[in-house]
mmCIF file of C-alpha atoms and ligand atoms in Angstrom:
data_model
loop_
_atom_site.group_PDB
_atom_site.id
_atom_site.type_symbol
_atom_site.label_atom_id
_atom_site.label_comp_id
_atom_site.label_asym_id
_atom_site.label_seq_id
_atom_site.Cartn_x
_atom_site.Cartn_y
_atom_site.Cartn_z
ATOM 1 C CA MET A 1 94.648 115.195 96.048
ATOM 2 C CA ARG A 2 90.915 115.478 96.685
ATOM 3 C CA ARG A 3 89.004 117.427 94.020
ATOM 4 C CA VAL A 4 86.150 119.483 95.391
ATOM 5 C CA TRP A 5 83.349 121.086 93.469
ATOM 6 C CA SER A 6 80.167 122.892 94.242
ATOM 7 C CA TYR A 7 77.052 122.974 92.129
ATOM 8 C CA ARG A 8 74.104 125.251 91.691
ATOM 9 C CA LEU A 9 70.465 124.239 92.141
ATOM 10 C CA LYS A 10 67.649 126.745 91.679
ATOM 11 C CA ASN A 11 70.174 129.554 92.073
ATOM 12 C CA LYS A 12 71.343 128.286 95.446
ATOM 13 C CA ILE A 13 74.991 127.372 95.979
ATOM 14 C CA LEU A 14 75.089 124.008 97.691
ATOM 15 C CA PRO A 15 78.014 123.049 99.917
ATOM 16 C CA SER A 16 81.066 121.559 98.246
ATOM 17 C CA ILE A 17 80.946 117.807 97.973
ATOM 18 C CA PRO A 18 84.234 115.912 97.991
ATOM 19 C CA SER A 19 84.494 113.689 94.920
ATOM 20 C CA PRO A 20 85.218 110.005 95.379
ATOM 21 C CA ILE A 21 88.983 109.614 95.039
ATOM 22 C CA SER A 22 89.769 107.708 91.853
ATOM 23 C CA LEU A 23 92.252 104.980 92.606
ATOM 24 C CA PHE A 24 94.818 103.755 90.104
ATOM 25 C CA GLN A 25 96.793 100.539 90.046
ATOM 26 C CA LEU A 26 100.299 99.951 88.723
ATOM 27 C CA VAL A 27 102.004 96.598 88.162
ATOM 28 C CA TYR A 28 105.618 96.487 86.964
ATOM 29 C CA GLN A 29 108.585 94.180 87.001
ATOM 30 C CA SER A 30 112.315 94.932 87.048
ATOM 31 C CA GLN A 31 115.759 93.468 87.498
ATOM 32 C CA ALA A 32 117.835 94.290 90.598
ATOM 33 C CA THR A 33 121.144 95.938 89.650
ATOM 34 C CA PRO A 34 123.917 93.583 90.754
ATOM 35 C CA PRO A 35 125.442 93.328 93.242
ATOM 36 C CA PHE A 36 122.204 93.747 95.208
ATOM 37 C CA ALA A 37 122.438 93.340 98.985
ATOM 38 C CA GLU A 38 119.456 92.402 101.129
ATOM 39 C CA ALA A 39 120.412 95.301 103.399
ATOM 40 C CA ALA A 40 119.515 97.618 100.506
ATOM 41 C CA LEU A 41 116.115 95.956 100.275
ATOM 42 C CA GLU A 42 115.478 96.431 103.992
ATOM 43 C CA ALA A 43 116.473 100.108 103.823
ATOM 44 C CA LEU A 44 114.216 100.560 100.792
ATOM 45 C CA LEU A 45 111.259 98.944 102.549
ATOM 46 C CA ARG A 46 111.697 101.083 105.657
ATOM 47 C CA LYS A 47 111.567 104.282 103.599
ATOM 48 C CA ALA A 48 108.859 103.043 101.251
ATOM 49 C CA ARG A 49 106.480 102.129 104.093
ATOM 50 C CA ILE A 50 106.643 105.647 105.524
ATOM 51 C CA TYR A 51 106.390 107.358 102.125
ATOM 52 C CA ASN A 52 103.561 105.163 100.868
ATOM 53 C CA GLN A 53 101.506 105.554 104.005
ATOM 54 C CA ALA A 54 101.912 109.341 103.904
ATOM 55 C CA HIS A 55 100.687 109.376 100.287
ATOM 56 C CA HIS A 56 97.805 106.887 100.693
ATOM 57 C CA LEU A 57 99.591 104.293 98.555
ATOM 58 C CA THR A 58 99.301 100.570 99.227
ATOM 59 C CA GLY A 59 100.466 97.429 97.505
ATOM 60 C CA MET A 60 103.074 94.722 97.627
ATOM 61 C CA LEU A 61 106.653 94.148 96.535
ATOM 62 C CA LEU A 62 108.012 90.723 95.628
ATOM 63 C CA TYR A 63 111.749 90.068 95.379
ATOM 64 C CA VAL A 64 112.633 86.681 93.943
ATOM 65 C CA GLU A 65 116.034 85.665 92.572
ATOM 66 C CA GLY A 66 117.118 89.158 91.644
ATOM 67 C CA ARG A 67 113.807 90.247 90.153
ATOM 68 C CA PHE A 68 111.144 92.609 91.483
ATOM 69 C CA LEU A 69 107.410 92.526 90.934
ATOM 70 C CA GLN A 70 105.512 95.389 92.519
ATOM 71 C CA VAL A 71 101.827 96.304 92.677
ATOM 72 C CA ILE A 72 100.996 99.805 93.906
ATOM 73 C CA GLU A 73 97.526 101.291 94.293
ATOM 74 C CA GLY A 74 96.444 104.778 95.234
ATOM 75 C CA PRO A 75 95.499 108.250 94.034
ATOM 76 C CA GLU A 76 96.678 108.722 90.434
ATOM 77 C CA PRO A 77 98.912 111.825 90.939
ATOM 78 C CA ALA A 78 100.758 110.242 93.888
ATOM 79 C CA LEU A 79 101.143 106.951 92.049
ATOM 80 C CA ASN A 80 102.416 108.661 88.917
ATOM 81 C CA HIS A 81 104.971 110.688 90.879
ATOM 82 C CA LEU A 82 106.274 107.664 92.777
ATOM 83 C CA TYR A 83 106.585 105.629 89.572
ATOM 84 C CA GLY A 84 108.771 108.404 88.129
ATOM 85 C CA LEU A 85 111.092 108.084 91.156
ATOM 86 C CA ILE A 86 111.081 104.291 90.984
ATOM 87 C CA GLN A 87 111.907 104.266 87.263
ATOM 88 C CA ARG A 88 114.981 106.462 87.889
ATOM 89 C CA ASP A 89 116.188 104.379 90.857
ATOM 90 C CA GLN A 90 119.664 102.929 90.227
ATOM 91 C CA LEU A 91 118.935 99.938 92.470
ATOM 92 C CA HIS A 92 117.172 98.243 89.569
ATOM 93 C CA MET A 93 116.988 98.289 85.781
ATOM 94 C CA GLU A 94 114.814 97.085 82.889
ATOM 95 C CA VAL A 95 111.699 98.451 84.570
ATOM 96 C CA ARG A 96 108.760 97.120 82.533
ATOM 97 C CA THR A 97 105.194 98.260 83.072
ATOM 98 C CA ILE A 98 102.808 95.321 83.103
ATOM 99 C CA SER A 99 99.647 97.352 83.641
ATOM 100 C CA TYR A 100 98.697 100.883 84.658
ATOM 101 C CA GLY A 101 95.182 102.253 84.930
ATOM 102 C CA PRO A 102 92.078 102.668 87.079
ATOM 103 C CA LYS A 103 92.054 100.119 89.877
ATOM 104 C CA PRO A 104 89.934 97.101 88.945
ATOM 105 C CA PRO A 105 87.205 96.019 91.394
ATOM 106 C CA ALA A 106 88.468 94.050 94.394
ATOM 107 C CA LEU A 107 88.992 90.349 93.722
ATOM 108 C CA PHE A 108 87.878 89.636 97.265
ATOM 109 C CA PRO A 109 85.290 92.227 98.294
ATOM 110 C CA THR A 110 84.605 92.806 101.976
ATOM 111 C CA GLY A 111 83.329 89.672 103.643
ATOM 112 C CA ALA A 112 85.117 87.242 101.317
ATOM 113 C CA TRP A 113 88.515 85.855 102.160
ATOM 114 C CA ALA A 114 90.860 83.134 101.048
ATOM 115 C CA THR A 115 93.517 81.096 102.791
ATOM 116 C CA GLN A 116 96.320 78.871 101.661
ATOM 117 C CA TRP A 117 98.613 76.768 103.815
HETATM 118 C C1 FMN B 201 111.971 97.809 93.325
HETATM 119 C C2 FMN B 201 111.788 99.126 94.010
HETATM 120 C C3 FMN B 201 110.570 99.444 94.580
HETATM 121 C C4 FMN B 201 110.387 100.654 95.248
HETATM 122 N N1 FMN B 201 109.178 100.939 95.796
HETATM 123 C C5 FMN B 201 109.013 102.084 96.469
HETATM 124 C C6 FMN B 201 107.783 102.385 97.092
HETATM 125 O O1 FMN B 201 106.806 101.629 97.030
HETATM 126 N N2 FMN B 201 107.702 103.551 97.789
HETATM 127 C C7 FMN B 201 108.749 104.424 97.893
HETATM 128 O O2 FMN B 201 108.624 105.464 98.529
HETATM 129 N N3 FMN B 201 109.935 104.157 97.320
HETATM 130 C C8 FMN B 201 110.088 103.015 96.617
HETATM 131 N N4 FMN B 201 111.297 102.767 96.035
HETATM 132 C C9 FMN B 201 112.379 103.763 96.201
HETATM 133 C C10 FMN B 201 112.266 104.868 95.157
HETATM 134 O O3 FMN B 201 112.674 104.363 93.901
HETATM 135 C C11 FMN B 201 113.162 106.086 95.491
HETATM 136 O O4 FMN B 201 114.439 105.669 95.768
HETATM 137 C C12 FMN B 201 112.649 106.877 96.660
HETATM 138 O O5 FMN B 201 111.308 107.200 96.507
HETATM 139 C C13 FMN B 201 113.412 108.188 96.735
HETATM 140 O O6 FMN B 201 114.123 108.159 97.889
HETATM 141 P P1 FMN B 201 115.428 109.066 98.030
HETATM 142 O O7 FMN B 201 115.072 110.414 97.495
HETATM 143 O O8 FMN B 201 115.736 109.043 99.464
HETATM 144 O O9 FMN B 201 116.486 108.402 97.179
HETATM 145 C C14 FMN B 201 111.473 101.574 95.337
HETATM 146 C C15 FMN B 201 112.703 101.254 94.738
HETATM 147 C C16 FMN B 201 112.867 100.046 94.094
HETATM 148 C C17 FMN B 201 114.198 99.702 93.481
#
């Protein structure tokens, strides 16, 4: 949610200025609850893409040999709410937070890029 404030200068009310949105970043890992079918993963991804886009959340989800590693970035209230849902999801267990806090500066700022093949 965008916080808006106005401020006073020489007794004049200046127009509201939208604050820069403070972005947070979450990294966690978990264990898929067996038996875990890939169809469940596809259904999850379909829903997650729509939800995340609607809430200005981005990131990535890795699924390797029954384990998840997810990075999610976005506005703190939306991120916090989604993490509550994710933690209660029966599809996985042993959800462990690796890091949670203000998003660190980009590793590859605009103009820089890396490739691997
Ligand atoms: C490993 C894992 C990652 C998930 N990541 C997301 C996500 O990024 N976005 C999302 O909306 N739901 C994600 N979910 C699903 C949520 O936990 C939850 O099921 C969903 O938000 C609520 O959907 P429902 O009310 O239809 O059950 C994830 C679930 C798991 C198990």
